[in-house]
PDB file of C-alpha atoms in Angstrom:
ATOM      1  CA  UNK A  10     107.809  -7.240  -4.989  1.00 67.00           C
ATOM      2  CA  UNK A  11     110.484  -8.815  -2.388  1.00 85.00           C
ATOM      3  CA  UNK A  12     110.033  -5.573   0.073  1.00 93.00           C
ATOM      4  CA  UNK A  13     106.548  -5.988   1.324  1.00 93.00           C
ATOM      5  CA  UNK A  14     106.979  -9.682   2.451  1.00 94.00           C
ATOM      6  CA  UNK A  15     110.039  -9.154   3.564  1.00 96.00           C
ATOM      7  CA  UNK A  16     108.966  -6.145   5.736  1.00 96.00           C
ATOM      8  CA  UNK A  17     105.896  -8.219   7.035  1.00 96.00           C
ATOM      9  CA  UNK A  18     108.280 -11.195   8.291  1.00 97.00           C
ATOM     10  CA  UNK A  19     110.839  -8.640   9.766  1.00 97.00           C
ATOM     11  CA  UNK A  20     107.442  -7.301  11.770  1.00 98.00           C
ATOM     12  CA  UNK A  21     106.383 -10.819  12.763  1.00 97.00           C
ATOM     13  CA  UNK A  22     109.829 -11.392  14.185  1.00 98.00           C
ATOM     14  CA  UNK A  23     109.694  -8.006  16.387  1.00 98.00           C
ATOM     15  CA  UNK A  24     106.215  -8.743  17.126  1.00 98.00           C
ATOM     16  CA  UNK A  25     107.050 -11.953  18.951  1.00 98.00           C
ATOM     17  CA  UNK A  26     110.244 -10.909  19.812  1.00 98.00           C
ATOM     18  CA  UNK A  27     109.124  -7.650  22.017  1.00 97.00           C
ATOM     19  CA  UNK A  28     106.353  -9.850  23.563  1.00 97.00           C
ATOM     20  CA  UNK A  29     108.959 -12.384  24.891  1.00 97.00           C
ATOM     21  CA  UNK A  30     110.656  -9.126  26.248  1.00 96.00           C
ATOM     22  CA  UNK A  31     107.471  -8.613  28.244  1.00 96.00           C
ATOM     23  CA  UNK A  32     107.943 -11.747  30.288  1.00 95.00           C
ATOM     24  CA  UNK A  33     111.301 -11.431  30.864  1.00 95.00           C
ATOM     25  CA  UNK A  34     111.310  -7.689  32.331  1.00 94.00           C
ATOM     26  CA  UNK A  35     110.017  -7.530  35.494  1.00 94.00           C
ATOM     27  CA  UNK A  36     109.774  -3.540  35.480  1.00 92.00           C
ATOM     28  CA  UNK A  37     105.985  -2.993  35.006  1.00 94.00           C
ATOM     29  CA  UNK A  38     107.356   0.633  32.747  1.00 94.00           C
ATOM     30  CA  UNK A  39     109.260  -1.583  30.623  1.00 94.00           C
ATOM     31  CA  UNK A  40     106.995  -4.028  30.142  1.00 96.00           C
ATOM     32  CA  UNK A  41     104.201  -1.319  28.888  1.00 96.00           C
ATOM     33  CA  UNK A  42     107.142   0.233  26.534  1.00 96.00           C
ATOM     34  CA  UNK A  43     107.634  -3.066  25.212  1.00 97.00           C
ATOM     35  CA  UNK A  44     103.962  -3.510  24.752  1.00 97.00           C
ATOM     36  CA  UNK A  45     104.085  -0.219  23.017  1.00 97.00           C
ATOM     37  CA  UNK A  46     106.729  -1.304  20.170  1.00 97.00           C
ATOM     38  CA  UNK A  47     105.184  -4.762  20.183  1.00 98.00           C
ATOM     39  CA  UNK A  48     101.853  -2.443  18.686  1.00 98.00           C
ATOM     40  CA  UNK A  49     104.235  -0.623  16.716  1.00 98.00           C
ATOM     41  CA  UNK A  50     105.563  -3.529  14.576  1.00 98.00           C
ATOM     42  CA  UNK A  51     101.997  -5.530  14.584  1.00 98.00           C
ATOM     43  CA  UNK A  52     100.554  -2.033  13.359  1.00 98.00           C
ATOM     44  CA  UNK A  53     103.234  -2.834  10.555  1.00 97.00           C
ATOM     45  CA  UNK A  54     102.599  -6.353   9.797  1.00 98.00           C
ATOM     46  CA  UNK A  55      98.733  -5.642   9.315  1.00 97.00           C
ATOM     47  CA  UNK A  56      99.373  -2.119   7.284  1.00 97.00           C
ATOM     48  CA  UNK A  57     101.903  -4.075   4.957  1.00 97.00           C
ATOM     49  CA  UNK A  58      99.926  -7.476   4.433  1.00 96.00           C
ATOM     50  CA  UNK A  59      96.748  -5.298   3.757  1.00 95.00           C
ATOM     51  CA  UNK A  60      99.026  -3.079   0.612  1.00 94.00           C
ATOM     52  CA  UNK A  61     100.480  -6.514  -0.381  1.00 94.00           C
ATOM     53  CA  UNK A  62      97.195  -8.383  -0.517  1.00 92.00           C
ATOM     54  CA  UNK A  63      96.042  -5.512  -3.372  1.00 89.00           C
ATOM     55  CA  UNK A  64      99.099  -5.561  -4.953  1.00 90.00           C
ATOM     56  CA  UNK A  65      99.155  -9.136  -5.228  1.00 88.00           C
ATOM     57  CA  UNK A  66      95.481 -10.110  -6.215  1.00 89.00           C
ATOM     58  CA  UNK A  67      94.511  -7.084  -7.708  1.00 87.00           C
ATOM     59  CA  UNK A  68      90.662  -7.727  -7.173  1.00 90.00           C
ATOM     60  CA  UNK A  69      88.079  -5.407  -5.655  1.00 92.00           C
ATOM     61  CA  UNK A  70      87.789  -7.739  -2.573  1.00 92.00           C
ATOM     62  CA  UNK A  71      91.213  -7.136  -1.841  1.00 91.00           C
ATOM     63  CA  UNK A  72      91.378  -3.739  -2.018  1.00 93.00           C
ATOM     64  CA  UNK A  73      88.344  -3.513   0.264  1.00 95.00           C
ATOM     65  CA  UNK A  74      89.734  -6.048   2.553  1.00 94.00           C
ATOM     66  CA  UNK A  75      93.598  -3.982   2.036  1.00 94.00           C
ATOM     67  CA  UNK A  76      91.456  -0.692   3.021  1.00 95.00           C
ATOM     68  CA  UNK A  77      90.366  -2.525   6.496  1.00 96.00           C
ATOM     69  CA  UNK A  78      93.948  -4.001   6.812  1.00 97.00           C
ATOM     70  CA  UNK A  79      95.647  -0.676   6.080  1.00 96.00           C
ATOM     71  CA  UNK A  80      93.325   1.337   8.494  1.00 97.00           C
ATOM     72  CA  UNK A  81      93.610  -0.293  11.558  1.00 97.00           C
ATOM     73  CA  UNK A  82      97.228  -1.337  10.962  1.00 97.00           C
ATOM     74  CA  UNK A  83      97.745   2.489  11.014  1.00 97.00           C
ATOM     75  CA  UNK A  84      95.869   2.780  14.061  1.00 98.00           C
ATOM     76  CA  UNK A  85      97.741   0.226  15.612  1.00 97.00           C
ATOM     77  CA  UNK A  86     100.875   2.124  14.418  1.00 98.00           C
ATOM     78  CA  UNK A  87      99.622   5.228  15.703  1.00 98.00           C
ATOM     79  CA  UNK A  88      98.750   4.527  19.120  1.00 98.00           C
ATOM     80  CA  UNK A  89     102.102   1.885  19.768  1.00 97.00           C
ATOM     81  CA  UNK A  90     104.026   4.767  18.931  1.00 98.00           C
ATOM     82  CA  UNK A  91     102.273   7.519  20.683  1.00 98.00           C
ATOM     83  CA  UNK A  92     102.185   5.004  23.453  1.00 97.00           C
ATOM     84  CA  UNK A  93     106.251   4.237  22.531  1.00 97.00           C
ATOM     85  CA  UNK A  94     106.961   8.219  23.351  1.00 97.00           C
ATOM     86  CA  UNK A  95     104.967   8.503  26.366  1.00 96.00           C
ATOM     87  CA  UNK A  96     106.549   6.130  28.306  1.00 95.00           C
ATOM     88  CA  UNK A  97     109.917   6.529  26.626  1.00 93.00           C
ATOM     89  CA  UNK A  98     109.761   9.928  28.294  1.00 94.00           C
ATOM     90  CA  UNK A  99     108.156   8.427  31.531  1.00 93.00           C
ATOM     91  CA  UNK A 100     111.598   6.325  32.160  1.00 89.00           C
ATOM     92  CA  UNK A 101     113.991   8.975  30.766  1.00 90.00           C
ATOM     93  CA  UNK A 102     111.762  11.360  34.104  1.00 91.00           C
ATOM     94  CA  UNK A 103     112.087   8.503  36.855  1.00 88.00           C
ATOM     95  CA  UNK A 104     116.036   7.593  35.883  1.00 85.00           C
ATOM     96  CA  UNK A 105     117.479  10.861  35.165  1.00 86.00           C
ATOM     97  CA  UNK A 106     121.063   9.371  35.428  1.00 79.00           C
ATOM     98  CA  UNK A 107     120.943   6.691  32.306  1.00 68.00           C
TER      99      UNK A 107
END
């Protein structure tokens, strides 16, 4: 029962942490590839709260709200990391030599 809130605060902390990233890059490729892992780990945070809410109440409010949570936490997590690749790819293209 430790995992899941451990998880969500580990995805909190990346969260803020890849949005500070943001402002301190001034490479606007970066910044969207930061803005890409920042959707990654908040598409995390809302997929894991939503399975711990059920888990922890155990009522069929929660699971419907957990449903809504898990759903667009794994859209979030889709499109961060389809988003994550793309312009992963994009930088590896423009600096062939890194």
């Amino acid at each position: 029962m430790f995992i899941f809130p451990a998880i969500i605060v580990v995805a909190a902390v990346l969260f803020i942490y890849y949005k500070v990233a943001i402002l301190k890059s001034k490479d606007e490729l970066v910044q969207r590839y930061f803005n890409a892992k920042a959707r990654i780990c908040l598409g995390t945070f809302v997929l894991v709260f939503g399975i711990n809410q059920y888990i922890f109440y155990k009522t069929q409010l929660s699971l419907f709200i957990g449903i809504v949570f898990v759903i667009l936490g794994g859209l979030q997590f889709y499109r961060g990391s389809m988003e994550a690749k793309h312009y992963r790819s994009e930088w590896r293209r423009l600096n062939p030599s890194e």
